[in-house]
Coordinates of C-alpha atoms in Angstrom, one line a residue:
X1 CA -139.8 113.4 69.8
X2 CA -143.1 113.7 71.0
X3 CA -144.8 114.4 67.8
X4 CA -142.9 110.8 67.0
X5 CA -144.4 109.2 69.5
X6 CA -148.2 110.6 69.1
X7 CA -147.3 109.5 65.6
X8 CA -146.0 105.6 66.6
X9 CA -149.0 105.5 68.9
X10 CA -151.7 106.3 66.3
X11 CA -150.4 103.7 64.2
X12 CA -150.4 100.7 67.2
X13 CA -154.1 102.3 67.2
X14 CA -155.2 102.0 63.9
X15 CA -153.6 98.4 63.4
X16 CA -155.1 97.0 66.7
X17 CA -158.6 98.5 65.1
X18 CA -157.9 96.7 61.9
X19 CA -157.0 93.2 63.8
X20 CA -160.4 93.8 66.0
X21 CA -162.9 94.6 63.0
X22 CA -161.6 91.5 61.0
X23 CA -162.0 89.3 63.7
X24 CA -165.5 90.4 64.4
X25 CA -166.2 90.8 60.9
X26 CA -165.8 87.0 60.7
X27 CA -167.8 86.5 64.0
X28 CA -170.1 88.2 62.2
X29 CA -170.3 86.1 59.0
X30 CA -170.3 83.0 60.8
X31 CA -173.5 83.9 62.5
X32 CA -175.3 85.1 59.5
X33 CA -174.6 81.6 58.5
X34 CA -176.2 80.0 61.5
X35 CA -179.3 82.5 61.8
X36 CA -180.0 81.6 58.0
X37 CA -180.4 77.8 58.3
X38 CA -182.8 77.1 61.5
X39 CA -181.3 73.4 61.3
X40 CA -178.4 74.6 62.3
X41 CA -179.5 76.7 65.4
X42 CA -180.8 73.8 67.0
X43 CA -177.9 72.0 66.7
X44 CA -176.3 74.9 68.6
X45 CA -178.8 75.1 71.0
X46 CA -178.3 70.7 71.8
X47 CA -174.3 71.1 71.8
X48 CA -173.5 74.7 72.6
X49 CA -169.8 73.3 72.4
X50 CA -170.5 73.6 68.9
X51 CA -170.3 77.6 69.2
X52 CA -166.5 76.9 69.6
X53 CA -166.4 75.5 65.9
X54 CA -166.9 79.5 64.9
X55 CA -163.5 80.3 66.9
X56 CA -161.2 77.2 66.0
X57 CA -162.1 78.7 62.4
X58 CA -159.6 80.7 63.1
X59 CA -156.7 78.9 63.4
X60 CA -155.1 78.4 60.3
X61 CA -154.8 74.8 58.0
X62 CA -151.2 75.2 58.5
X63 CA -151.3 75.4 62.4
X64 CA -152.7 72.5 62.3
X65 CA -150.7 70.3 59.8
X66 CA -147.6 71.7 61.4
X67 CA -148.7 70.4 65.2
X68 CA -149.1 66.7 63.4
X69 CA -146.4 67.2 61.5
X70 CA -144.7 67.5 64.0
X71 CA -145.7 64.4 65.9
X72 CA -145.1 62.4 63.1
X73 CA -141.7 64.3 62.8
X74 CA -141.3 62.8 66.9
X75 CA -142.3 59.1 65.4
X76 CA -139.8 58.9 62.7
X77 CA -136.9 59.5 65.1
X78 CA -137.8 57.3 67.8
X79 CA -138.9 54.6 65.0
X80 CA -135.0 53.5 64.3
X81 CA -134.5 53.4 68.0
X82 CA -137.1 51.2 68.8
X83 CA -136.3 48.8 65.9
X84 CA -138.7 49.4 63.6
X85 CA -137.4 51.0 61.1
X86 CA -135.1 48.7 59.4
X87 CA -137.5 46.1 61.0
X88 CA -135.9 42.8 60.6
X89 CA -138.2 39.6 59.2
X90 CA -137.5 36.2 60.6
X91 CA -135.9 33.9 59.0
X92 CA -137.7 31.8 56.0
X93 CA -136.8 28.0 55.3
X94 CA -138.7 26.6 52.3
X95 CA -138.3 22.9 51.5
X96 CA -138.7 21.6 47.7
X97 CA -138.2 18.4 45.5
X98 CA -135.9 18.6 42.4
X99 CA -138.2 15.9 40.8
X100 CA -140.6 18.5 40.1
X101 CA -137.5 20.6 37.9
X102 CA -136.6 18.8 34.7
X103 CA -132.9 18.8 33.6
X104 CA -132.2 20.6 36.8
X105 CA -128.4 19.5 37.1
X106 CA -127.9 21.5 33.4
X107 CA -126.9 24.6 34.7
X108 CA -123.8 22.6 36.3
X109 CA -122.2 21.7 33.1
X110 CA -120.8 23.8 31.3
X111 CA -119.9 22.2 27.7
X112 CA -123.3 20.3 26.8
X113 CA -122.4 19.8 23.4
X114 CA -118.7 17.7 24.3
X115 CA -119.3 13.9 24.6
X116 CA -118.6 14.1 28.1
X117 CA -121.0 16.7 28.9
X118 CA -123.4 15.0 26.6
X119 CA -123.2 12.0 29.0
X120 CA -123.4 13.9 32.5
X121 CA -126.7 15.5 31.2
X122 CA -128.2 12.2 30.4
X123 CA -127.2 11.2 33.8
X124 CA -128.3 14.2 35.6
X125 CA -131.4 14.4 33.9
X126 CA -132.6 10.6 34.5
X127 CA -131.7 11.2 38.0
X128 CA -133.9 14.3 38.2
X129 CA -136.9 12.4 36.5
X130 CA -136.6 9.1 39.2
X131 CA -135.6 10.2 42.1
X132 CA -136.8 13.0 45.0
X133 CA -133.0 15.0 45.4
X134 CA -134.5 17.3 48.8
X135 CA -133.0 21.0 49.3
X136 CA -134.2 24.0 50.8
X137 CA -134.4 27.3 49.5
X138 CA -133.3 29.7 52.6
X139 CA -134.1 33.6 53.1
X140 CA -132.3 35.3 55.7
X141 CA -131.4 38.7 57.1
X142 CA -135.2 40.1 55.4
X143 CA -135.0 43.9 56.8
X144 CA -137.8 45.7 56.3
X145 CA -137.3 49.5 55.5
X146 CA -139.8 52.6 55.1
X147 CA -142.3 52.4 58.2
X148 CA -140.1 55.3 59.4
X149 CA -141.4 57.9 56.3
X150 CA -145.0 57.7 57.6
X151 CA -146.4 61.3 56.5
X152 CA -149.8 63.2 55.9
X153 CA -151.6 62.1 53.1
X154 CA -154.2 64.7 53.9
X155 CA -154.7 68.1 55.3
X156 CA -156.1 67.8 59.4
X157 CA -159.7 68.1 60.1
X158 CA -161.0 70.1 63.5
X159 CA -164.9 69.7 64.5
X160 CA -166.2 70.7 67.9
X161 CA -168.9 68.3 69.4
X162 CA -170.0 67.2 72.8
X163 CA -167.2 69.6 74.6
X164 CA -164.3 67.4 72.6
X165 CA -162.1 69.2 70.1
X166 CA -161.7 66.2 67.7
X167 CA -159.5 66.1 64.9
X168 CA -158.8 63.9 62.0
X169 CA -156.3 63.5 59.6
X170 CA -154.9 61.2 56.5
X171 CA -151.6 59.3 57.0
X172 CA -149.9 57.3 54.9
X173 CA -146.7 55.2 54.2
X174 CA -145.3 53.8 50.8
X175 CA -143.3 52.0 49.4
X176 CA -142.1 49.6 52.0
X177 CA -139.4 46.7 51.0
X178 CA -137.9 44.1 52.5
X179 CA -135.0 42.0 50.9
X180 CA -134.1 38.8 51.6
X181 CA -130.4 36.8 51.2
X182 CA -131.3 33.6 49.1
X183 CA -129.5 30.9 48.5
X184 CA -130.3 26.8 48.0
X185 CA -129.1 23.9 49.3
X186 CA -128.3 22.2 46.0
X187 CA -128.1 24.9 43.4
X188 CA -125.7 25.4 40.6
X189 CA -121.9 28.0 41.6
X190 CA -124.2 30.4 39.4
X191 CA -126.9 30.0 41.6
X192 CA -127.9 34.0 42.6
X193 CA -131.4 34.3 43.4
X194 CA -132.9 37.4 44.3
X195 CA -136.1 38.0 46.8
X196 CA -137.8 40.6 48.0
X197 CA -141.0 41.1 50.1
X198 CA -143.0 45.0 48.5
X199 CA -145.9 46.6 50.2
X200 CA -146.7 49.9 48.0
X201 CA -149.1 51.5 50.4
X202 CA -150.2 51.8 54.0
X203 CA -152.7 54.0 54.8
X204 CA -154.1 55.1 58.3
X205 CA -157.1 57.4 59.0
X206 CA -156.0 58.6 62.3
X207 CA -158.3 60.3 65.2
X208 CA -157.8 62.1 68.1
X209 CA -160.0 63.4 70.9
X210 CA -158.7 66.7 72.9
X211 CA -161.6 67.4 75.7
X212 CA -162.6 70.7 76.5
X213 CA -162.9 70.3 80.4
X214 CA -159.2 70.4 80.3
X215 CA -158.3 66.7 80.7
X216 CA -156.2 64.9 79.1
X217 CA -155.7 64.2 75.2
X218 CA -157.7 60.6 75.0
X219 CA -155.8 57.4 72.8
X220 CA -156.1 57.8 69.2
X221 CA -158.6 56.1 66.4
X222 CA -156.9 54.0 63.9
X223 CA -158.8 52.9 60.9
X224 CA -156.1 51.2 58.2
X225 CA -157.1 51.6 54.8
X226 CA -157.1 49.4 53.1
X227 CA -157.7 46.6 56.4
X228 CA -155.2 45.5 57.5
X229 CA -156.5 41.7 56.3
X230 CA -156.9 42.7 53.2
X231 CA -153.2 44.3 53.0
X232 CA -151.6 43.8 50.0
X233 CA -148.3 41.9 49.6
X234 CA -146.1 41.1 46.5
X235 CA -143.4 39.4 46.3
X236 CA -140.5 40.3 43.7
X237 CA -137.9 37.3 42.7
X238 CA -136.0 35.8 40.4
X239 CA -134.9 32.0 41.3
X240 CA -132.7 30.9 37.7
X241 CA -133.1 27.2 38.0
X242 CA -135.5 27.1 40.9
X243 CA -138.0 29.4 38.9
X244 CA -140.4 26.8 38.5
X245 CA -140.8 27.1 42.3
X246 CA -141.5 31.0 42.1
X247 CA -145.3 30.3 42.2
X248 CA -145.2 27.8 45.5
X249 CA -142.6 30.6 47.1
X250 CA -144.5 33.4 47.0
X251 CA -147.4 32.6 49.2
X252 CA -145.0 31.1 51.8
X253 CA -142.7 34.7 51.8
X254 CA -145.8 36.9 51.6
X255 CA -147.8 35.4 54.7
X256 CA -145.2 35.6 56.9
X257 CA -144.2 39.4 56.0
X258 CA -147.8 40.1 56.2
X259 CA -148.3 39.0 59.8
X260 CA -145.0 40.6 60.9
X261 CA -146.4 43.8 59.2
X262 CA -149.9 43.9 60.8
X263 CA -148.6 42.9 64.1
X264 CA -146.4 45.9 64.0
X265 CA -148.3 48.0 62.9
X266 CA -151.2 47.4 65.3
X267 CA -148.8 47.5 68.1
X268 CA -145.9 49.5 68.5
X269 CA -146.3 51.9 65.7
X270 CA -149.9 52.5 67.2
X271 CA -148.1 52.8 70.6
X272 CA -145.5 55.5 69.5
X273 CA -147.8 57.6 68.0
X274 CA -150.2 57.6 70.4
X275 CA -147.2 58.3 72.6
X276 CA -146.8 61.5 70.5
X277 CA -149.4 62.5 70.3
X278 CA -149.8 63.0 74.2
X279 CA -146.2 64.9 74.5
X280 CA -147.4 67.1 71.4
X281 CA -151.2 67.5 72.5
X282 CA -151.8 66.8 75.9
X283 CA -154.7 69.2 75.9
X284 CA -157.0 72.0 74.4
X285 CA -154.2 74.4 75.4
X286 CA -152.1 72.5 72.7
X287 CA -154.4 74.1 69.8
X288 CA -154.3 77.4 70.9

């Protein structure tokens, strides 16, 4: 039993010298690296918190990804129970004028060709031409879904600079819908319109700063790509006999959606995550 145990103790030997001479083996490497570009050396010798750069190294890509994964992972759950994910859409009301719909009572007859019918769609038609018939197109209950599936759209960056671990990362979001319940105020019994708000892509290049000193994580940097002003909404729909409206429509479903969206997203959804990210990394001691 003791030639066992000699035997088991070797071996925690040997693989403890393994672990040791590849770590400094690395150490090693690194600083032929620095000693063989002088620009670099002064760059040590300004921020010696840069030395640290040659230790985080060592922690792995996935290390990394996983601790923002996670966060994100914190987000999507807490995103349905703060409402944001469906997030409803107010309400839309949007006037028209059936003078600007030729033959717009047709769809309510259904035998043109009799006599009868013949005669209604003379009548209808004249009093589409000469006279302004108001309705309003309505879009209720607009829900929008998908903020919740916010993901890495890139693997996480560490640098060391100015005693401040800071690390950067890709984030993304697609895909996002919102459905609205059309209807019309004067519309034909086959009247079934179909609306619906699409934003294919949200992106977010997200930073945070974790100081070395030991304080706490600071609030995180969010750059939307593309800006948020510049997001781009389309609008899906089919209106049957309103179609001629489609083109004054859109605008007045995508500015609305757009606002809601950007107000959102520049509010609470920056509030969760930065919320997040302080349970996940409060500090330095988070990365290790």
């Amino acid at each position: 039993s003791s030639t066992c145990g000699k035997v088991r103790d070797q071996s925690v030997v040997i693989s403890l010298y393994s672990s040791m001479s590849s770590f400094f083996d690395k150490i090693v490497d690194q600083g032929k690296e620095i000693l063989q570009d002088p620009s670099k050396i002064n760059s040590y010798v300004e921020d010696p918190s840069k030395l640290l750069n040659v230790g985080l190294n060592f922690i792995g890509q996935d290390v990394l990804d996983n601790l923002i994964d996670k966060v994100l992972d914190a987000c999507k759950s807490s995103m349905g129970d703060a409402g944001l994910d469906p997030l409803p859409i107010d309400d839309i009301t949007i006037p028209y004028s059936l003078d600007k719909m030729t033959g717009a009572c047709a769809p309510f007859l259904k035998n043109k060709n009799s006599a009868l019918g013949e005669l209604l769609l003379a009548l209808c038609t004249c009093v589409a031409k000469n006279m302004n018939i108001e309705g309003d197109l309505f879009l209720k209950n607009g829900s929008l879904s998908g903020l919740s599936q916010i993901a890495r759209s890139a693997p996480t960056k560490l640098e060391v600079a100015n005693n401040v671990v800071k690390l950067t990362v890709g984030l993304g979001v697609t895909n996002l819908e919102s459905p609205f319940e059309a209807s019309a105020s004067i519309a034909s019994p086959d009247f079934h319109p179909e609306v619906k708000a699409i934003v294919e892509k949200v992106g977010i290049n997200f930073g945070v700063e974790v100081p070395l000193s030991g304080e706490k994580t600071t609030a995180g940097s969010f750059e939307f790509d593309p800006p948020l002003d510049d997001l781009p909404v389309d609008v899906d729909m089919k209106l049957d006999e309103l179609g001629e409206l489609e083109p004054i429509v859109k605008p007045l479903v995508i500015n609305p959606v757009k606002k809601k969206i950007i107000e959102i997203l520049k509010g609470e959804v920056k509030e969760l995550i930065d919320k997040k990210i302080q349970e996940y990394i409060p500090g330095v001691n988070a990365l290790t």
